[in-house]
Structure formats: C-alpha cells, structure tokens
Coordinates of C-alpha atoms in Angstrom, one line a residue:
M1 CA -2.5 -6.5 21.4
S2 CA -3.4 -2.8 21.2
P3 CA -7.0 -1.8 20.0
C4 CA -5.2 0.3 17.3
S5 CA -3.5 -2.8 15.9
S6 CA -6.0 -5.3 16.2
R7 CA -8.2 -4.2 13.3
R8 CA -5.5 -2.6 11.2
V9 CA -7.4 -2.1 7.9
I10 CA -8.0 -5.9 7.8
P11 CA -11.4 -6.7 6.3
R12 CA -14.1 -7.8 8.6
G13 CA -15.4 -10.2 6.0
R14 CA -15.3 -14.0 5.9
V15 CA -12.3 -15.2 7.8
D16 CA -13.7 -18.6 8.4
G17 CA -10.5 -20.7 7.5
S18 CA -11.3 -21.4 3.9
P19 CA -9.3 -18.9 1.6
S20 CA -11.8 -16.5 0.2
L21 CA -11.4 -13.4 -2.0
S22 CA -14.9 -12.2 -1.3
S23 CA -14.3 -10.5 2.0
E24 CA -11.6 -8.2 0.3
V25 CA -14.0 -7.6 -2.7
D26 CA -17.0 -6.7 -0.8
L27 CA -14.9 -4.6 1.6
F28 CA -13.3 -2.5 -1.2
F29 CA -15.8 -2.5 -4.0
S30 CA -19.2 -4.0 -3.3
L31 CA -21.9 -1.4 -3.0
S32 CA -24.5 -4.1 -2.7
S33 CA -22.7 -5.5 0.4
L34 CA -22.6 -1.9 1.8
S35 CA -26.3 -1.5 1.4
W36 CA -26.8 -4.8 3.1
S37 CA -24.6 -3.9 6.0
I38 CA -26.4 -0.5 6.5
N39 CA -29.8 -2.2 6.6
Q40 CA -28.5 -4.9 8.9
V41 CA -27.1 -2.2 11.3
M42 CA -30.4 -0.2 11.0
R43 CA -32.4 -3.2 12.2
S44 CA -30.1 -4.0 15.1
S45 CA -29.5 -0.4 16.1
Y46 CA -33.2 0.5 16.3
A47 CA -33.8 -2.5 18.5
A48 CA -30.8 -2.3 20.7
R49 CA -29.6 1.2 21.0
G50 CA -32.3 3.4 19.6
M51 CA -32.6 6.2 17.1
L52 CA -30.0 8.5 18.8
L53 CA -27.0 6.0 18.6
M54 CA -28.1 5.2 15.1
C55 CA -27.7 8.9 14.1
V56 CA -24.4 9.1 15.8
L57 CA -23.2 5.9 13.7
Y58 CA -24.2 7.8 10.5
I59 CA -22.8 11.0 11.6
F60 CA -19.5 9.5 12.4
V61 CA -19.3 7.6 9.1
M62 CA -19.9 10.7 7.3
V63 CA -17.4 12.7 9.2
D64 CA -14.8 10.0 8.7
A65 CA -15.7 9.9 5.0
V66 CA -15.3 13.6 4.6
A67 CA -12.0 13.6 6.3
M68 CA -10.8 10.7 4.3
M69 CA -12.0 12.5 1.0
G70 CA -10.1 15.6 1.9
L71 CA -6.9 13.8 2.7
G72 CA -7.1 11.5 -0.2
V73 CA -7.9 14.3 -2.8
A74 CA -5.0 16.3 -1.4
T75 CA -2.5 13.5 -1.4
S76 CA -3.4 12.0 -4.8
G77 CA -3.6 15.4 -6.5
A78 CA -0.1 16.2 -5.5
L79 CA 1.3 12.7 -6.0
S80 CA -0.3 11.6 -9.3
N81 CA 1.2 14.6 -11.2
L82 CA 4.5 15.0 -9.3
V83 CA 6.6 13.6 -12.3
V84 CA 5.0 16.1 -14.7
Y85 CA 5.5 18.8 -12.3
L86 CA 9.2 18.1 -11.9
I87 CA 9.6 17.9 -15.7
K88 CA 7.6 21.0 -16.7
E89 CA 8.3 23.3 -13.7
Y90 CA 11.5 22.3 -12.4
N91 CA 13.3 21.4 -15.5
V92 CA 14.2 18.0 -14.2
P93 CA 15.2 15.4 -16.9
S94 CA 12.3 12.9 -17.5
V95 CA 14.1 9.8 -16.3
D96 CA 15.4 11.6 -13.2
A97 CA 11.8 12.7 -12.5
A98 CA 10.5 9.2 -12.8
Q99 CA 13.1 8.0 -10.3
I100 CA 12.3 10.8 -7.9
G101 CA 8.6 9.8 -8.4
N102 CA 9.5 6.2 -7.4
I103 CA 11.3 7.3 -4.3
V104 CA 8.4 9.5 -3.1
S105 CA 5.9 6.8 -3.8
G106 CA 7.9 4.3 -1.8
C107 CA 8.1 6.9 1.0
V108 CA 4.4 7.4 1.0
S109 CA 3.8 3.5 0.9
L110 CA 6.3 2.7 3.8
A111 CA 5.7 5.5 6.1
P112 CA 2.2 4.3 7.2
V113 CA 3.8 1.2 8.8
A114 CA 6.0 3.5 11.0
G115 CA 2.8 5.5 11.7
A116 CA 1.0 2.5 12.7
I117 CA 3.7 1.4 15.1
V118 CA 3.9 4.8 16.7
A119 CA 0.1 4.9 17.2
D120 CA 0.0 1.5 18.7
A121 CA 3.0 1.8 21.0
F122 CA 2.9 5.4 22.2
F123 CA 0.1 7.8 21.4
G124 CA -2.9 6.0 20.2
C125 CA -4.7 6.5 16.9
Y126 CA -6.5 9.9 17.1
P127 CA -3.6 12.1 18.0
V128 CA -1.5 10.7 15.3
V129 CA -4.3 11.0 12.7
A130 CA -5.0 14.7 13.7
V131 CA -1.3 15.6 13.7
S132 CA -0.7 13.8 10.3
M133 CA -3.7 15.6 8.7
A134 CA -2.3 19.0 9.9
F135 CA 0.9 18.0 8.1
S136 CA -1.2 17.2 5.0
V137 CA -2.5 20.8 5.0
L138 CA 1.2 22.2 5.3
S139 CA 2.3 19.9 2.5
V140 CA -0.1 21.2 -0.1
V141 CA 0.4 24.8 1.0
V142 CA 4.1 24.3 0.4
F143 CA 3.3 22.9 -3.0
T144 CA 1.0 25.9 -3.7
L145 CA 3.7 28.2 -2.7
T146 CA 6.2 26.6 -5.0
A147 CA 3.7 27.0 -7.9
S148 CA 2.9 30.5 -7.2
L149 CA 6.0 32.1 -6.2
H150 CA 8.5 32.5 -9.2
G151 CA 11.5 32.6 -6.8
L152 CA 10.8 29.1 -5.7
R153 CA 11.0 27.7 -9.3
P154 CA 13.7 27.8 -12.0
S155 CA 13.1 30.0 -15.2
P156 CA 11.0 28.0 -17.7
C157 CA 12.7 26.4 -20.7
Q158 CA 12.3 28.5 -23.9
P159 CA 11.1 26.4 -26.8
G160 CA 13.4 26.4 -29.8
S161 CA 16.2 28.3 -28.0
G162 CA 18.6 25.3 -28.4
G163 CA 20.3 25.9 -25.2
P164 CA 19.9 23.7 -22.1
C165 CA 17.2 24.7 -19.5
S166 CA 18.0 26.4 -16.3
P167 CA 18.4 23.8 -13.5
A168 CA 16.6 24.5 -10.2
T169 CA 18.8 25.8 -7.5
A170 CA 19.5 23.9 -4.3
G171 CA 17.2 26.2 -2.3
Q172 CA 14.3 25.7 -4.9
M173 CA 14.7 22.0 -4.6
A174 CA 14.7 22.2 -0.8
A175 CA 11.4 24.1 -0.8
L176 CA 9.9 21.3 -3.2
Y177 CA 11.3 18.5 -1.0
A178 CA 10.0 20.2 2.1
G179 CA 6.4 19.7 0.7
V180 CA 7.3 16.0 -0.2
F181 CA 8.5 15.4 3.2
L182 CA 5.4 16.9 4.9
M183 CA 3.4 14.6 2.5
C184 CA 5.2 11.4 3.6
V185 CA 4.7 12.4 7.3
S186 CA 0.9 12.8 6.6
A187 CA 0.7 9.5 5.0
A188 CA 2.5 7.9 7.9
G189 CA 0.0 8.9 10.5
S190 CA -3.3 8.7 8.5
R191 CA -3.4 6.1 5.8
F192 CA -3.9 3.1 8.2
N193 CA -4.7 4.6 11.5
Q194 CA -7.7 6.6 10.1
A195 CA -9.5 3.4 9.4
T196 CA -8.5 1.8 12.7
M197 CA -9.7 4.9 14.7
G198 CA -13.1 4.6 13.0
A199 CA -13.4 0.9 13.9
D200 CA -12.5 1.7 17.4
Q201 CA -15.8 3.7 17.7
F202 CA -18.1 0.7 17.2
D203 CA -18.7 -2.5 19.1
S204 CA -20.4 -4.7 16.7
A205 CA -18.9 -6.2 13.5
A206 CA -21.9 -5.0 11.6
D207 CA -21.2 -1.4 12.6
R208 CA -17.5 -1.8 11.6
D209 CA -18.5 -3.3 8.2
V210 CA -20.4 0.0 7.4
L211 CA -17.4 2.0 8.6
F212 CA -14.9 -0.1 6.4
N213 CA -17.0 -0.1 3.4
W214 CA -17.5 3.6 3.4
F215 CA -13.8 4.1 4.3
F216 CA -12.4 2.3 1.3
I217 CA -15.0 3.4 -1.1
F218 CA -14.2 7.0 -0.3
F219 CA -10.6 6.2 -0.2
Y220 CA -10.6 5.1 -3.9
A221 CA -13.1 7.7 -4.8
S222 CA -10.8 10.4 -3.5
S223 CA -7.9 8.9 -5.4
V224 CA -9.8 9.0 -8.7
L225 CA -10.8 12.5 -7.9
G226 CA -7.3 13.6 -7.2
S227 CA -5.9 11.8 -10.2
T228 CA -8.4 13.2 -12.7
V229 CA -10.1 16.4 -11.6
I230 CA -7.0 17.9 -9.7
V231 CA -4.7 16.7 -12.4
Y232 CA -6.8 18.2 -15.1
V233 CA -6.9 21.6 -13.3
Q234 CA -3.1 21.5 -12.9
D235 CA -2.5 20.7 -16.6
T236 CA -5.2 22.9 -18.3
V237 CA -5.7 25.9 -15.8
S238 CA -2.7 26.3 -13.5
W239 CA -0.6 24.5 -11.1
T240 CA -1.2 27.1 -8.5
L241 CA -5.1 26.6 -8.7
G242 CA -4.7 22.8 -8.8
F243 CA -2.7 22.8 -5.6
A244 CA -4.9 25.3 -3.9
V245 CA -8.0 23.1 -4.5
S246 CA -5.9 20.2 -3.0
A247 CA -5.1 22.5 0.1
A248 CA -8.8 23.5 0.5
A249 CA -9.7 19.7 0.4
A250 CA -7.1 19.0 3.1
V251 CA -8.5 21.8 5.2
V252 CA -12.0 20.6 4.9
G253 CA -10.9 17.0 5.9
L254 CA -9.0 18.2 8.9
A255 CA -12.0 20.4 10.0
A256 CA -14.3 17.3 9.6
L257 CA -12.0 15.3 11.9
L258 CA -11.6 17.9 14.6
A259 CA -15.3 18.6 14.7
G260 CA -15.8 15.2 16.3
T261 CA -13.0 15.3 18.7
R262 CA -14.9 15.4 21.9
Y263 CA -17.0 12.4 20.8
Y264 CA -14.2 9.9 19.7
R265 CA -13.4 6.9 21.8
R266 CA -9.6 6.6 22.6
P267 CA -8.7 3.1 23.6
A268 CA -5.7 2.7 25.9
V269 CA -2.4 2.2 24.2
R270 CA -1.1 -1.4 24.8
G271 CA 2.0 -1.6 22.8
S272 CA 2.8 -2.8 19.3
P273 CA 3.1 -6.5 18.3
F274 CA 6.2 -5.4 16.4
T275 CA 7.9 -4.9 19.7
G276 CA 7.3 -8.5 20.6
L277 CA 9.1 -9.6 17.5
A278 CA 12.0 -7.4 18.2
R279 CA 12.2 -8.8 21.7
V280 CA 12.5 -12.3 20.3
A281 CA 15.4 -11.5 18.1
V282 CA 17.2 -9.5 21.0
A283 CA 16.7 -12.2 23.6
A284 CA 17.8 -15.1 21.1
A285 CA 21.0 -13.0 20.4
R286 CA 21.7 -12.2 24.0
K287 CA 21.4 -16.0 24.9
R288 CA 23.3 -17.2 21.9
K289 CA 25.9 -18.9 24.1
V290 CA 23.5 -20.6 26.3
S291 CA 23.9 -24.5 26.0
V292 CA 20.7 -26.1 24.7
V293 CA 20.1 -29.7 25.7
K294 CA 17.1 -32.0 25.2
S295 CA 13.7 -30.2 25.5
G296 CA 12.6 -32.3 28.4
E297 CA 15.4 -31.0 30.6
L298 CA 14.7 -27.3 29.8
K299 CA 12.1 -25.0 31.2
F300 CA 10.5 -22.6 28.9
H301 CA 8.5 -19.4 29.7
H302 CA 4.8 -19.4 29.0
G303 CA 3.9 -15.9 30.5
R304 CA 1.5 -15.3 33.4
P305 CA -1.0 -18.1 34.2
R306 CA -4.4 -17.2 32.7
S307 CA -7.7 -18.8 32.3
G308 CA -9.1 -20.0 29.0
D309 CA -5.6 -20.9 27.4
D310 CA -7.4 -23.1 24.9
K311 CA -9.7 -20.4 23.5
D312 CA -7.5 -20.3 20.4
G313 CA -7.1 -23.9 20.3
N314 CA -3.8 -24.1 22.2
S315 CA -4.0 -25.6 25.6
E316 CA -1.0 -25.3 28.0
A317 CA -0.1 -28.8 27.3
D318 CA 0.3 -28.0 23.6
L319 CA 3.0 -25.4 24.5
L320 CA 5.3 -27.4 26.9
A321 CA 8.1 -26.7 24.4
P322 CA 8.7 -24.6 21.2
S323 CA 8.8 -26.4 17.9
D324 CA 12.0 -27.8 16.5
S325 CA 12.0 -25.4 13.4
F326 CA 14.3 -22.4 13.7
S327 CA 15.5 -23.9 17.0
F328 CA 18.2 -21.2 17.5
L329 CA 15.2 -18.9 18.5
N330 CA 14.0 -21.2 21.2
R331 CA 16.7 -19.6 23.5
A332 CA 14.5 -16.6 23.8
A333 CA 11.9 -18.5 25.8
L334 CA 14.5 -20.5 27.7
I335 CA 14.4 -19.7 31.4
T336 CA 18.0 -19.2 33.0
D337 CA 19.1 -18.0 36.5
D338 CA 19.6 -14.5 35.2
D339 CA 16.0 -13.9 34.0
G340 CA 14.2 -13.1 37.1
V341 CA 11.0 -14.7 36.6
A342 CA 8.5 -13.9 39.5
A343 CA 6.1 -16.4 41.0
D344 CA 3.2 -14.9 39.1
G345 CA 5.0 -15.3 35.8
S346 CA 6.0 -11.7 35.3
V347 CA 9.6 -11.1 33.9
A348 CA 11.9 -8.5 35.2
R349 CA 13.9 -8.4 32.0
P350 CA 11.4 -8.6 29.1
W351 CA 14.3 -8.1 26.4
R352 CA 16.0 -11.2 27.7
L353 CA 13.0 -13.5 28.2
C354 CA 10.0 -14.0 25.9
T355 CA 7.1 -16.4 26.0
V356 CA 7.0 -19.5 23.8
Q357 CA 4.0 -18.1 22.1
E358 CA 6.2 -15.0 21.1
V359 CA 8.8 -17.2 19.8
E360 CA 6.4 -19.3 17.7
D361 CA 4.9 -16.0 16.3
F362 CA 8.3 -14.9 15.2
K363 CA 8.8 -18.3 13.5
A364 CA 5.6 -17.9 11.6
V365 CA 6.8 -14.6 10.1
L366 CA 10.1 -16.3 9.2
R367 CA 8.3 -19.2 7.4
I368 CA 6.4 -16.8 5.2
L369 CA 9.3 -14.5 4.4
P370 CA 10.3 -16.4 1.1
L371 CA 6.8 -16.0 -0.2
W372 CA 6.9 -12.4 0.8
S373 CA 10.2 -11.7 -0.9
A374 CA 8.8 -13.2 -4.2
A375 CA 6.2 -10.4 -4.2
I376 CA 8.7 -7.6 -4.1
F377 CA 9.8 -7.8 -7.7
L378 CA 6.2 -7.5 -8.8
S379 CA 6.1 -4.2 -7.2
V380 CA 9.4 -3.4 -8.8
A381 CA 8.0 -4.1 -12.2
I382 CA 4.8 -2.2 -11.6
G383 CA 6.6 0.9 -10.2
V384 CA 8.8 1.1 -13.3
Q385 CA 5.8 0.7 -15.5
I386 CA 3.6 3.3 -13.7
N387 CA 6.3 6.1 -14.0
F388 CA 7.5 5.4 -17.5
T389 CA 4.0 5.1 -18.7
I390 CA 3.5 8.7 -17.7
L391 CA 6.7 9.7 -19.8
Q392 CA 5.4 7.7 -22.7
A393 CA 2.0 9.5 -22.5
L394 CA 3.7 12.9 -22.6
V395 CA 5.0 12.1 -26.2
M396 CA 1.8 10.5 -27.5
D397 CA -1.5 11.6 -28.7
R398 CA -3.6 11.9 -25.5
A399 CA -6.8 13.3 -27.2
V400 CA -10.0 11.2 -27.0
G401 CA -13.3 11.9 -28.8
V402 CA -14.1 13.1 -32.3
G403 CA -14.7 16.4 -34.0
G404 CA -15.0 19.5 -31.6
G405 CA -15.6 17.1 -28.6
R406 CA -12.0 16.0 -28.4
F407 CA -10.6 16.0 -24.9
T408 CA -6.9 15.7 -23.8
V409 CA -6.3 13.3 -21.1
P410 CA -3.6 14.5 -18.7
A411 CA -0.6 12.3 -18.6
G412 CA -0.8 12.0 -14.8
S413 CA -4.3 10.6 -15.0
M414 CA -3.2 7.5 -17.0
I415 CA -2.9 5.7 -13.6
V416 CA -6.6 5.8 -13.2
G417 CA -6.7 3.0 -16.0
S418 CA -5.0 0.7 -13.6
L419 CA -7.2 1.5 -10.7
L420 CA -10.3 0.9 -12.8
A421 CA -8.9 -2.3 -13.9
V422 CA -8.5 -3.4 -10.3
V423 CA -12.1 -2.5 -9.6
V424 CA -13.5 -4.3 -12.6
S425 CA -11.3 -7.3 -12.2
L426 CA -12.2 -7.7 -8.6
G427 CA -15.9 -7.4 -9.4
L428 CA -15.6 -10.1 -12.1
L429 CA -13.6 -12.4 -9.8
D430 CA -16.1 -12.2 -7.0
R431 CA -19.4 -12.4 -9.0
V432 CA -18.4 -14.5 -12.0
L433 CA -15.0 -16.3 -12.0
L434 CA -14.9 -17.5 -8.4
P435 CA -18.5 -18.9 -8.5
L436 CA -17.5 -20.8 -11.6
W437 CA -14.3 -22.0 -10.0
R438 CA -16.3 -23.3 -6.9
R439 CA -18.9 -25.2 -9.2
A440 CA -16.0 -26.8 -11.1
T441 CA -13.8 -27.8 -8.2
G442 CA -16.0 -27.7 -5.1
H443 CA -13.8 -25.3 -3.2
D444 CA -12.2 -21.8 -3.4
P445 CA -8.7 -21.3 -5.0
T446 CA -6.1 -21.1 -2.3
P447 CA -4.2 -17.8 -1.6
L448 CA -1.1 -19.2 -3.2
Q449 CA -3.0 -20.0 -6.4
R450 CA -4.5 -16.5 -6.6
I451 CA -1.0 -15.0 -6.1
G452 CA 0.5 -17.2 -8.8
A453 CA -2.1 -16.2 -11.3
G454 CA -1.3 -12.5 -10.4
H455 CA 2.4 -13.3 -11.3
V456 CA 1.5 -14.8 -14.7
I457 CA -0.8 -11.8 -15.7
T458 CA 2.1 -9.4 -14.6
V459 CA 4.5 -11.1 -16.9
A460 CA 1.9 -10.5 -19.8
S461 CA 1.6 -6.8 -18.7
M462 CA 5.3 -6.2 -19.0
A463 CA 5.4 -7.9 -22.5
A464 CA 2.5 -5.7 -23.6
S465 CA 4.3 -2.5 -22.5
A466 CA 7.4 -3.6 -24.5
V467 CA 5.3 -4.3 -27.6
I468 CA 3.4 -0.9 -27.4
E469 CA 6.8 1.0 -26.7
R470 CA 8.4 -0.7 -29.7
R471 CA 5.5 0.5 -31.8
R472 CA 5.6 4.0 -30.5
R473 CA 9.4 4.3 -31.2
A474 CA 8.9 2.9 -34.7
T475 CA 6.4 5.6 -35.3
A476 CA 9.0 8.3 -34.3
G477 CA 11.6 6.7 -36.5
A478 CA 9.1 6.6 -39.5
H479 CA 8.7 10.3 -39.1
G480 CA 12.3 11.0 -38.6
E481 CA 11.8 12.6 -35.3
E482 CA 14.0 10.5 -33.0
G483 CA 16.2 13.3 -32.3
N484 CA 13.4 15.7 -31.4
P485 CA 12.5 15.2 -27.6
A486 CA 9.4 17.6 -27.9
W487 CA 7.8 15.5 -30.9
V488 CA 4.5 14.0 -30.1
S489 CA 3.6 10.8 -31.8
P490 CA 0.2 10.5 -33.7
M491 CA 0.0 7.1 -31.8
S492 CA -2.9 7.2 -29.3
A493 CA -1.9 7.1 -25.7
M494 CA -4.9 5.0 -25.1
W495 CA -2.8 2.0 -26.2
L496 CA -1.1 2.4 -22.8
L497 CA -4.3 1.4 -21.0
L498 CA -3.9 -2.3 -22.3
P499 CA -0.8 -3.1 -20.1
F500 CA -2.3 -1.0 -17.3
A501 CA -5.5 -3.2 -17.6
L502 CA -3.3 -6.3 -17.4
S503 CA -1.3 -5.0 -14.5
G504 CA -4.5 -4.1 -12.6
A505 CA -6.0 -7.6 -13.4
G506 CA -2.9 -9.1 -11.9
E507 CA -3.0 -6.7 -8.9
A508 CA -6.5 -7.8 -8.3
L509 CA -5.3 -11.4 -7.9
H510 CA -2.0 -11.1 -6.1
F511 CA -2.8 -8.2 -3.7
P512 CA -5.9 -9.6 -2.0
G513 CA -4.2 -13.1 -2.1
Q514 CA -1.3 -11.8 -0.2
V515 CA -3.5 -10.2 2.4
T516 CA -5.6 -13.4 2.8
L517 CA -2.4 -15.5 3.0
Y518 CA -0.8 -13.4 5.7
Y519 CA -4.0 -12.9 7.7
Q520 CA -4.8 -16.6 7.5
E521 CA -1.3 -18.0 8.3
F522 CA -0.2 -15.5 10.9
P523 CA -0.9 -16.3 14.7
P524 CA -3.8 -14.3 16.2
S525 CA -1.5 -11.8 18.0
L526 CA 0.0 -10.8 14.5
K527 CA -3.0 -10.6 12.3
N528 CA -2.5 -6.8 11.9
T529 CA 0.9 -7.3 10.4
A530 CA -0.7 -8.6 7.2
T531 CA -1.5 -5.1 6.0
G532 CA 2.1 -4.0 7.0
M533 CA 3.7 -6.7 5.2
V534 CA 1.9 -5.7 1.9
A535 CA 2.8 -1.9 2.5
M536 CA 6.4 -2.9 2.8
I537 CA 6.2 -4.9 -0.4
V538 CA 4.9 -1.8 -2.3
A539 CA 7.5 0.5 -0.7
L540 CA 10.4 -1.7 -1.4
G541 CA 9.2 -2.1 -4.9
F542 CA 9.4 1.6 -5.5
Y543 CA 12.8 2.0 -3.9
L544 CA 14.2 -1.0 -5.8
S545 CA 12.7 0.1 -9.1
T546 CA 14.6 3.5 -8.7
A547 CA 17.8 1.4 -8.1
L548 CA 17.1 -0.7 -11.2
I549 CA 16.7 2.3 -13.4
G550 CA 19.9 3.7 -12.1
V551 CA 21.8 0.5 -12.9
V552 CA 20.2 0.3 -16.4
R553 CA 21.3 3.9 -17.1
R554 CA 24.8 3.4 -16.1
A555 CA 25.2 0.1 -18.0
T556 CA 23.3 0.9 -21.1
A557 CA 22.2 3.7 -23.3
W558 CA 18.5 2.6 -23.2
L559 CA 17.2 5.6 -21.2
P560 CA 18.3 9.0 -22.4
D561 CA 16.2 12.0 -21.4
N562 CA 14.8 12.1 -25.0
M563 CA 12.1 9.5 -24.9
N564 CA 11.8 9.5 -28.7
A565 CA 15.5 8.3 -28.9
S566 CA 15.1 5.9 -26.0
R567 CA 15.2 2.0 -26.0
L568 CA 12.5 1.7 -23.3
E569 CA 11.2 -1.4 -24.9
N570 CA 14.4 -3.1 -24.0
L571 CA 13.8 -2.3 -20.3
Y572 CA 10.2 -3.6 -20.6
W573 CA 11.7 -6.9 -22.1
L574 CA 14.2 -7.2 -19.3
L575 CA 11.4 -6.8 -16.7
T576 CA 9.4 -9.4 -18.6
V577 CA 12.2 -11.8 -18.3
L578 CA 13.0 -11.0 -14.6
V579 CA 9.3 -11.3 -13.6
A580 CA 9.2 -14.6 -15.3
V581 CA 12.2 -15.9 -13.4
N582 CA 10.7 -14.4 -10.2
F583 CA 7.6 -16.4 -11.0
G584 CA 9.7 -19.6 -11.0
Y585 CA 11.3 -18.6 -7.6
Y586 CA 7.6 -18.0 -6.3
M587 CA 6.5 -21.5 -7.5
L588 CA 9.5 -23.1 -5.8
C589 CA 8.5 -21.2 -2.5
A590 CA 4.9 -22.1 -2.8
R591 CA 5.7 -25.8 -3.5
L592 CA 7.8 -25.9 -0.3
Y593 CA 5.4 -23.9 1.9
K594 CA 3.1 -25.8 4.1
Y595 CA -0.2 -24.2 5.3
Q596 CA -0.3 -23.8 9.0
N597 CA -3.9 -22.7 9.5
I598 CA -5.7 -23.9 6.4
G599 CA -8.5 -25.6 8.4
K600 CA -8.8 -23.2 11.2

C-alpha cells in the first residue's frame, strides 16, 4: 500500500476497536486537542530531535496551512456563489442554475477520488498537489476574466422591460465552463492529497496529529471565509473584485507550497489499492468457466512467503482457502496451469491471479455496499436543499440587525449555517451527549446507530424545509405577488437556518459514523478507501439530485423559474417521504449486516 494512500485523510485518533466519534471530532474541531498535541510534540521533539527539527515542524505546519487557506478560500469563494452568479450575470433561469450548481458540486466532490488514485499509482502526492494548485490559480483567473470582460457575459436584464433576458452565447458559456473545469481539476489533485503529503513529512503519530488538526481547522476556516467574506465582496462591491481576491489567495497558497519544495519528503509510489480491487474482478471474470470443486482439492494463491504473517491476526493457516461468501470471486485466487506462479510466489500474470487476501478485501467492500448505497439518498436530499435554499433566500428578507445597523446576508452565505451546525453538533456530541450515553449504557453507540440517528434528523430537516417554504409561498399569495418573480417576501430568510441546522446535526451523526464504519470494517490494506467511499456518496448525491430535479420538472409544474409561483414545498414533502423510505431500507441493511471487526 502506498504511503500516499495509507493515511488518506483518515483521522489518527482512537482506532482501538470500539466505535468512537471522538477521534473525528477532535480531528476536525477540538482546539483543546490541538493544543494538547502541540504540547506533546514539543516535549518529545526537544528531547529526541532538538530545537531545529521542532522549528521545521512548525514551519511546515504553517506553510501547509497557508497553502490550504489559499486553495480553500479560492475554491469556496467561487463555488459558494456560483448559482447566484449564473442567475445574475449569465441570465440562467433559477432552477437551471441550481442544477448546474449540483453538477459542479458533484464534480468537485468526486474528482478528488480520481486525484488520489493518480497520486497513489503514478506520480506521488507532491507533483499532483502542485499542478492542481496551479490549476486553481488558472480557474479563478478565468472567473475573474468572465466578470471583468463584458464580451464574456450576456447583456444584463433590464428591470421592467417586460421582455426576456438575453441568454448567454455558446462561447460565453464555454468560457465560464472552462473555469469550472479547471476548478474540478484543482479539487481532484489537492483536496485529499495535500493532507496526505503533509502526513508523509512526519514519522510520529503525535506530529501527524498536529498536522491533521491544523489542516482541517484551516480547511473549514477557509471555507467559512470564502462563503462569507468573498461572497459578500461579490454581492456588494463587484464580482470582479471578489474573484480577484480569490485569485490572490490561490497565488499565495501556491507560492507557500512551492517555497518548501526542496524540503518535502517524497515517498516512493507503490500503486493504489483500487488496482487490487480491479484485478480481483478481472481475474474472476477471466476464470468464470473454470470448474470449482471442493476447497480441499484446490490450490489458492497467498502471495510471496513472508515473515510475520500473523501480525494482523491472520496466520497462514487461517488463509488456506477463501471464505464461502461470494464464492464466484474465489476463482480469482485459484491457481491454474496457465497462471505461471514462480517458486518464490511471484505471478507472471497479475491480472489473472490474485491472492486470497485481495479476494477477501474485495468481498469486504461488497458486504458493505448495501449500507453505502443507503447513504446516497441522504446526499441527494441535502444537495437539493442546499441549492434551493439559495433560491429561496434570493426572494426573502435577508437583512439582520435593527435600525441603521441592518446588514444584508448574501444568499450564497446561507450554507455557512449548515457548516456551523455541524461544528456545534459535533462539539455537543463529543463533550456532552456521548459521555451521557456511555454512563447510561456502559459503551459507545455503534457506527450503525449513529448513522441511523443521522437519517432520522435528515427526515426532520426536509419536513422543516417544506413547512417554511409553504409559509413563504403563502406570504407571496397574501400580497398578490405570485406572478412577480422579482418580489421579495418580508419573511426573514433566517428561518431557512432551521432546516440547515437540522441537516447539519444529521450530518454530524451520519458522516463521521460512515467514516468510522468503513475504517473499522475494511481490511488493513483498504483503510484509505473509507474517505473515498464517503466522497463518492457526496458526489453521487449531487449528480442524482440534478436528475431528480429534471424528472420533477418534466412530470410536474412545481418548479417554474418564478420562485414566487413555485410549489417547492411539494418537492420538499416528496424528499421527506423518500428519505423516510430510504431510512427503512437502511434499517433492513443494518439489521442484516454483521460486524467483521467490532472487537479488533
């Protein structure tokens, strides 16, 4: 397993066999844990490596933090307000803009999985991170050009003209999509690999704890800055200045990364564990016609002989034959005359013969796929909620404060409410609710219990969105403004924070629960795939939410471009029902699932 993949943004917290949320919570949000880790490293570093190496550690942490901040501010500043940018500057209908936003968010979520595989299998982390951050600079430069050059945007709509707005030309949309494409490439190479590259610089777990804590703290801090400060500049000053500030942040981040080039460790590339999974599928397919008789009469491949076979609790005697589940895959490890196994255990045709351990690893992934699939629709519902909340906020009163101190919250900044809800919920879980649970039951809640609780809260979040939208639409009807797409309801947009808070609380339960479940249940060679599994859930959720909106638009009249004449609450009620049904499917999968490593 490659050094790049072995620590793929997986918390170095407690992985002691008992399901625990505290490792993820401390990693993401616990400043007290961060201070403790720094103090521990200070004590050990002074004694073992001296002042110079301690200074190098802090310098690298700060360089990595600056690079992360620059990249995070640039990406979130462009992505958070993309839907509003499409509506106001490119005259894209509101629902179409929401669908485009979902597609882009899905790309940004899925691309890092491909970037991690490329780094693991071919180039290593640093080259991929450096190139991707250069693409980040190019991305926001393109966005800045689209905002500053009038020829790259359609003519603005004229209020009160009564005629349709001029749509963007193919060339103008191509320029915008070029920036979006560069953003996706940037996310592919940097989002996971930057944390892994940082972890590769240190030998001790304490040092890596410091790095991971700083990395994720700065990651979320940069997201908040991009979603508030940059979005505010875009909305109240100018789009050009907002994107220019993002470009400057990206340049600073790239410069910080390049400044430490000569000092970075660059571990050798050893290949991606995803390659092993693909080899099992290919080998089993190629041997599908091989006759399988009783296990005792077959010879299976276990790889090259090595010492310490039992270090993970598996002696060679335990692996004489693969398990009976998914037995059709056992052919991948079955030795035949055509496989060319050398005396030292090496294989001439690795895409025809795999080890028993690789086959069992693949089976572990298959066993957990039903639970994984049950989480996809959570992301579908959340993806719809995020983008339509922005559209709702555009036609609601976004002012906060009293008298002359009133402040208008940008619609693109509403997502910060969900992020803050995640932070607060994780803190409450770690410091209050989980200790109470332990005192009451004597043990931690299992990952499946946490995920299930997240499902229930997400159902409540969708129902809250439906109730609030129904009230907003009733206000438009009471004022006789249903036919006016530009009318802004006097109803406060702060009501939208309630479903966002519930959604964030649900995410604080099911997201870390999924990471814990996958990390606990996957075999050692596939621990890194836990993060990849969650990333794919988020990406598929955004893509499928786009498809769902398309189906609803074709089958109903719920989603016209005029939000004041929409029936968006019907879509939210539909999501409430579907998420509830999905919860029933999850409960069935959870009931049938048997933990493989609960005590290890």
